[in-house]
GROMACS .gro file of C-alpha atoms in nm:
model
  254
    1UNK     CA    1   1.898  10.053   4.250
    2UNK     CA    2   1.867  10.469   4.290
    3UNK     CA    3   1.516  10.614   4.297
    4UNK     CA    4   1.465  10.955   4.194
    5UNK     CA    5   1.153  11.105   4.382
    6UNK     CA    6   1.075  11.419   4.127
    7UNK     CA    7   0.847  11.719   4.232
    8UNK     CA    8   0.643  11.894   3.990
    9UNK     CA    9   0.869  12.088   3.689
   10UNK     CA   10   1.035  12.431   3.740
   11UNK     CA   11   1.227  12.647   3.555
   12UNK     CA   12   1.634  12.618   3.661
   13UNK     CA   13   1.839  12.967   3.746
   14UNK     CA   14   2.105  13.078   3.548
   15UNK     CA   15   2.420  12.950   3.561
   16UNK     CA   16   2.275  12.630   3.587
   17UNK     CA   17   2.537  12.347   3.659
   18UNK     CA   18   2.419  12.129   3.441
   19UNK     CA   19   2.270  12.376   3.122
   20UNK     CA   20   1.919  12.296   3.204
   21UNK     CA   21   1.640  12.524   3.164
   22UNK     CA   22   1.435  12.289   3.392
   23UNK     CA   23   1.419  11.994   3.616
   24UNK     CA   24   1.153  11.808   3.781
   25UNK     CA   25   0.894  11.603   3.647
   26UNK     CA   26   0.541  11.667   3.399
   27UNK     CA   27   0.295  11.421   3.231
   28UNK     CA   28   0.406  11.564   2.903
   29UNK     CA   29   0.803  11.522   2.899
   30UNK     CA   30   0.948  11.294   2.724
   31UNK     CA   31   1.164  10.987   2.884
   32UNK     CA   32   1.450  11.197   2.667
   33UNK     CA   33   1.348  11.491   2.869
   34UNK     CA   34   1.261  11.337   3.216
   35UNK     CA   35   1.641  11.228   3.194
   36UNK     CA   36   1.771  11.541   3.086
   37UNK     CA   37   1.593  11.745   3.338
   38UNK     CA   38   1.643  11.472   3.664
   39UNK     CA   39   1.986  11.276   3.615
   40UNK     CA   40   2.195  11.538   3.889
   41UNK     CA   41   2.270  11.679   4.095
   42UNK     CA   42   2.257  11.487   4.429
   43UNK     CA   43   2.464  11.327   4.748
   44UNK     CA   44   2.470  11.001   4.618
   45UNK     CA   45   2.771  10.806   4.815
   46UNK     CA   46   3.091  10.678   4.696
   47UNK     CA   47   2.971  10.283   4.709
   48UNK     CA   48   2.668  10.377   4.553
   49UNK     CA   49   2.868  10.474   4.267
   50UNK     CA   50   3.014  10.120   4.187
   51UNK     CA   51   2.719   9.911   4.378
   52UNK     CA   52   2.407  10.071   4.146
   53UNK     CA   53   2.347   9.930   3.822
   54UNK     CA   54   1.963  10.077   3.769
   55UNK     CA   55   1.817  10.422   3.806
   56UNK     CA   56   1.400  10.462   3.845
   57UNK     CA   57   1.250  10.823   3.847
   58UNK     CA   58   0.870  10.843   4.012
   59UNK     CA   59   0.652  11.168   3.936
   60UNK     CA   60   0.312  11.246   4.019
   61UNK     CA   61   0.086  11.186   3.688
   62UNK     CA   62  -0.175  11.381   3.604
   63UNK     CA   63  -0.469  11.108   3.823
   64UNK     CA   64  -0.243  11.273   4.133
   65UNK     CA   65  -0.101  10.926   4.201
   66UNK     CA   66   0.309  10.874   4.220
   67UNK     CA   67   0.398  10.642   3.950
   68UNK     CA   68   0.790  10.503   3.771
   69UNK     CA   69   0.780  10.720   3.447
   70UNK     CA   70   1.159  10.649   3.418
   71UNK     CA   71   1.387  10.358   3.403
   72UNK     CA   72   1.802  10.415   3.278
   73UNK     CA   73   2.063  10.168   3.335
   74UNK     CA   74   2.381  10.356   3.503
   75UNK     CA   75   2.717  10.370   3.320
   76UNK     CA   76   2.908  10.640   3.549
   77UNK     CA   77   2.841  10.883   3.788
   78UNK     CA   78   2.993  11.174   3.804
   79UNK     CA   79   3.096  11.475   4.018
   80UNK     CA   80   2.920  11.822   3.952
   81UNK     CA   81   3.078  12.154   4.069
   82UNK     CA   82   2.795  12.295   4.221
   83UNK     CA   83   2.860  12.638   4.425
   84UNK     CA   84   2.796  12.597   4.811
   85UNK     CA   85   2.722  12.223   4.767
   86UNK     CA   86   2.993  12.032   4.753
   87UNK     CA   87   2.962  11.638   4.679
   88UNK     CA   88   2.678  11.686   4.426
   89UNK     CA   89   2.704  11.422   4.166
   90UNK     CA   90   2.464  11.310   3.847
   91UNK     CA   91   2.373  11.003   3.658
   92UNK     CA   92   2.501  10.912   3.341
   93UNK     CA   93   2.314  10.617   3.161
   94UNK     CA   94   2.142  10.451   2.881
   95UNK     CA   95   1.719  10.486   2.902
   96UNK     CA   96   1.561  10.165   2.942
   97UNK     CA   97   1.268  10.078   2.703
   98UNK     CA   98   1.002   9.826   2.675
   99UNK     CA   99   1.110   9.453   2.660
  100UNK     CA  100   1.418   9.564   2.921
  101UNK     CA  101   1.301   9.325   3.256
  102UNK     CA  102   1.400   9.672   3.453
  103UNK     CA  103   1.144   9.842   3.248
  104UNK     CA  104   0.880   9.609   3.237
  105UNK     CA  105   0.908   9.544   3.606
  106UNK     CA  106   0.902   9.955   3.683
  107UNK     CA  107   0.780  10.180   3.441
  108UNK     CA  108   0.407  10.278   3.453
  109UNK     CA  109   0.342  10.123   3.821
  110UNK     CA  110   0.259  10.309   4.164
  111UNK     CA  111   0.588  10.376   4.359
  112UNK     CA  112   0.577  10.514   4.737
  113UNK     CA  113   0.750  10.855   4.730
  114UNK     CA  114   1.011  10.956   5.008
  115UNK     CA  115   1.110  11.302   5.141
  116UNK     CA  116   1.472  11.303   5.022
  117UNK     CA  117   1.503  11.288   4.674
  118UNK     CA  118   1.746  10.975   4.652
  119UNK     CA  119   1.663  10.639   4.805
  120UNK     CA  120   1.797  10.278   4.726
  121UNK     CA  121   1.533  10.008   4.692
  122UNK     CA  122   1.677   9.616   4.739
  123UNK     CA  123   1.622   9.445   4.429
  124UNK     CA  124   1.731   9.077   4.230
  125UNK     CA  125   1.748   9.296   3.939
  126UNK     CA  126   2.054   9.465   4.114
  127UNK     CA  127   2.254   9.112   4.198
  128UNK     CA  128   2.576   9.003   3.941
  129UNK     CA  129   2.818   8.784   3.908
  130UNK     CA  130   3.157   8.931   4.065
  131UNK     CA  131   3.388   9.043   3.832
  132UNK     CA  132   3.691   8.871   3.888
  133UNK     CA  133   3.524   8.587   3.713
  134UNK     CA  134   3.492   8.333   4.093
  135UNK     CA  135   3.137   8.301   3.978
  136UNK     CA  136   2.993   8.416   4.301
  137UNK     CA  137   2.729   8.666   4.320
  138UNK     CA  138   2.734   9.017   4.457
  139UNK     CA  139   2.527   9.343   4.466
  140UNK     CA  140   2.858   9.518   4.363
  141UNK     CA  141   3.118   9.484   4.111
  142UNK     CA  142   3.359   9.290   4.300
  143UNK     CA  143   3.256   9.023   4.639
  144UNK     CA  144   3.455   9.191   4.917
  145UNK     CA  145   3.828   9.092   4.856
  146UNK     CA  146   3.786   9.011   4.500
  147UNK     CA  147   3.882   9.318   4.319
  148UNK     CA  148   4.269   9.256   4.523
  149UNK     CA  149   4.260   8.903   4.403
  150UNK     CA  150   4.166   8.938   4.069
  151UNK     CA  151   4.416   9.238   4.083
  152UNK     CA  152   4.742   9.058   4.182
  153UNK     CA  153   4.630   8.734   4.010
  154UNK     CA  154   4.651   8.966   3.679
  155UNK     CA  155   5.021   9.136   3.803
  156UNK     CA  156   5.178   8.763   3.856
  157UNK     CA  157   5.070   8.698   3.487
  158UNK     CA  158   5.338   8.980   3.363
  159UNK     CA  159   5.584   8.940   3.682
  160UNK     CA  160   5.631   9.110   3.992
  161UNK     CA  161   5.460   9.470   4.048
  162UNK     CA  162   5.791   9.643   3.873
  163UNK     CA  163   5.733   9.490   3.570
  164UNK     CA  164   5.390   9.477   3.587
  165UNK     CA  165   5.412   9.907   3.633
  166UNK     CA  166   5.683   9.917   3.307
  167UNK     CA  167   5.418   9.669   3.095
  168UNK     CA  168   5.106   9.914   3.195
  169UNK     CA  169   5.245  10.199   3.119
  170UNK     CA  170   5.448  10.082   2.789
  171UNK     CA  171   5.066  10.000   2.693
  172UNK     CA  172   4.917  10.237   2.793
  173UNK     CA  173   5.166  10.535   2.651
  174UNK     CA  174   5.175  10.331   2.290
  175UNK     CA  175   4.828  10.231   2.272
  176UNK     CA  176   4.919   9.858   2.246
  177UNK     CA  177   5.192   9.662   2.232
  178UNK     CA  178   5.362   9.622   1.886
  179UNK     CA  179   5.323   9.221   1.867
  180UNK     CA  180   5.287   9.097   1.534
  181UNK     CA  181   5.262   9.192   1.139
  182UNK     CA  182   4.910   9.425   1.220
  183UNK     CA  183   5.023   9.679   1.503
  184UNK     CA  184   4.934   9.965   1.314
  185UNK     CA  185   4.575   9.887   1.409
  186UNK     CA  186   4.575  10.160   1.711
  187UNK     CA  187   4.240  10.346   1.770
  188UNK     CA  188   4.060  10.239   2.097
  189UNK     CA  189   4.391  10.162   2.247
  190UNK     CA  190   4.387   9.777   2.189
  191UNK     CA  191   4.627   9.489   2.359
  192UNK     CA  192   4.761   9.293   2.067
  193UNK     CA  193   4.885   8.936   2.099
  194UNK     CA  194   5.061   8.690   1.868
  195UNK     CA  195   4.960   8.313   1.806
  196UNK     CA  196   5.186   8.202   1.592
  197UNK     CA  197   5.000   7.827   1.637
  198UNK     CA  198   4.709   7.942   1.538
  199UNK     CA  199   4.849   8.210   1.270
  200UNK     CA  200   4.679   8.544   1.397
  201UNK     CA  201   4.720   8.844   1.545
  202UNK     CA  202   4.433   8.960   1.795
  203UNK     CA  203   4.341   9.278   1.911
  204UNK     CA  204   4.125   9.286   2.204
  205UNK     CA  205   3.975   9.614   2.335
  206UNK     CA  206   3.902   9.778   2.671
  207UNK     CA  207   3.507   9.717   2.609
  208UNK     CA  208   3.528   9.354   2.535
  209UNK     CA  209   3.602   9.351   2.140
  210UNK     CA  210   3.827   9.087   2.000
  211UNK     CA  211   3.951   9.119   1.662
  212UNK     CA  212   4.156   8.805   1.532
  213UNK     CA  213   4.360   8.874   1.162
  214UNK     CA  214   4.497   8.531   1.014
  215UNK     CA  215   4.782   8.488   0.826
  216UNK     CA  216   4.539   8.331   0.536
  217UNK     CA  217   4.311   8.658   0.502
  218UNK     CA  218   4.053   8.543   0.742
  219UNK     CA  219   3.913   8.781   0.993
  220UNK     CA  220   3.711   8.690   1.307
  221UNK     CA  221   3.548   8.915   1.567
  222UNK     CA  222   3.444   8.818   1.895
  223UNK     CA  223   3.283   9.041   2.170
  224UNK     CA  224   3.289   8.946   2.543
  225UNK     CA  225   2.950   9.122   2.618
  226UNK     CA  226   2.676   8.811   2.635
  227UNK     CA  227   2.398   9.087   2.576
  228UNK     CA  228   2.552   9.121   2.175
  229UNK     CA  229   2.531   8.906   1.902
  230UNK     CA  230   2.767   8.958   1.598
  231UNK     CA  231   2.558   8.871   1.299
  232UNK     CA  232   2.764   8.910   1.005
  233UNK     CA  233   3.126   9.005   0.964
  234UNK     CA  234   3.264   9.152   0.646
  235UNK     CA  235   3.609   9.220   0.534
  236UNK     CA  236   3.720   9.462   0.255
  237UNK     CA  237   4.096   9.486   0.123
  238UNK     CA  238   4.283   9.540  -0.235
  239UNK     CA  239   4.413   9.214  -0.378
  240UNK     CA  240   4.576   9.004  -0.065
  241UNK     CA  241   4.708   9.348   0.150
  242UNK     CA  242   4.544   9.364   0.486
  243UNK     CA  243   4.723   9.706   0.519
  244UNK     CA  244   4.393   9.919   0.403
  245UNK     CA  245   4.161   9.675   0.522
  246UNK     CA  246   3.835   9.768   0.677
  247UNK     CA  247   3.682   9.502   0.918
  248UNK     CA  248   3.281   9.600   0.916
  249UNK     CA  249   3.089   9.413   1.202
  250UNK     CA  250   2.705   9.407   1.284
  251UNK     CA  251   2.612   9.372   1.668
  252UNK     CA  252   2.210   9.291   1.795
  253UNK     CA  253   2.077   9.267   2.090
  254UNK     CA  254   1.881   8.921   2.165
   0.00000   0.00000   0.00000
């Protein structure tokens, strides 16, 4: 994972890439704050940017001693234009509270501080199953290798790279393909698919929602995401039309 090393707070200059008024690190900010004020800009490198999954910003309290006042979990970093320093980039995540294992292994114990701002500490925390679904475990998205694998394993479902080039872009110019009596069902760009076994359309979007619409009124959601429950599931139409239907879903966390 990334630790920030903050200094003391300062007021930013104008023009500031980032619209803060100031960055750096006081007893009194707020994790909101500490976020605002430390996520960018710095070098971070390019694997850095898919291997990191945690962020952890240290500051010097107010007993003098350097201490984690700061946990986020990373979804993107991004470039920054900043003039005469090119490469900068900043974090863009969720804030990690109590009951997170990130946070209640970090937050509100010493840390050693380091001269450069950004360091990378080894941790289990950091370790995932690869994403092409092999089951083995990496530091990064993908084992070495994987991400090519899972990549042409996914082409040879649709046909050769051609066809797989005219079915990406036919999806991803329409928004999903028109399969099925429900199509019109758009936003969020969904791939829809037709089981005419078991008598349902299902939508399944790019952040791991599945939507399934039988022919007999019933509607099911799934979501891919372990870390979410769906808890209750309710369905609203006129008479037997589907056509002004609104699906409402409830999602917890465990």
């Amino acid at each position: 994972m990334i630790h920030i090393t903050m200094g003391g707070c300062k007021p930013c200059p104008a023009g500031e890439p980032l619209n803060r008024s100031q960055y750096g690190y006081a007893p009194e900010m707020t994790p909101h704050e500490i976020y605002e004020a430390n996520r960018g800009y710095y070098a971070i490198g390019a694997e850095a940017e898919t291997r990191e999954r945690y962020a952890i910003f240290s500051g010097i309290g107010a007993d003098g001693e350097r201490t984690v006042v700061l946990a986020v979990e990373i979804d993107k970093i991004v470039p920054v234009q900043v003039p005469g320093k090119p490469g900068r980039k900043a974090i863009e995540g969720r804030i990690l509270k109590p009951g997170h294992p990130i946070y209640d292994a970090y937050v509100g114990k010493p840390i050693e501080g380091a001269r450069n701002p950004v360091v990378y500490l080894e941790s289990s925390f950091d370790l995932r199953k690869c994403a092409c679904g092999c089951g083995e475990i990496s530091r990064s998205t993908f084992v070495p290798g994987h991400d090519q694998r899972a990549l042409h394993e996914r082409i040879a479902q649709i046909g050769n790279v051609a066809e797989f080039i005219t079915w990406f872009d036919k999806i991803f110019s329409t928004g999903g393909e028109t399969i099925g009596q429900h199509a019109h069902l758009r936003h969020g760009r969904p791939q829809v698919t037709r089981n005419d076994q078991w008598g349902h359309d299902k939508y399944d979007w790019p952040n791991g929602l599945g939507l399934f619409l039988y022919d007999d009124g019933r509607v099911k959601v799934e979501l891919k995401d372990g870390t979410v429950i769906v808890t209750d599931v309710s369905n609203y139409a006129s008479g037997n039309s589907r056509g002004s239907a609104h699906v409402i879903a409830q999602f917890v966390r465990p």
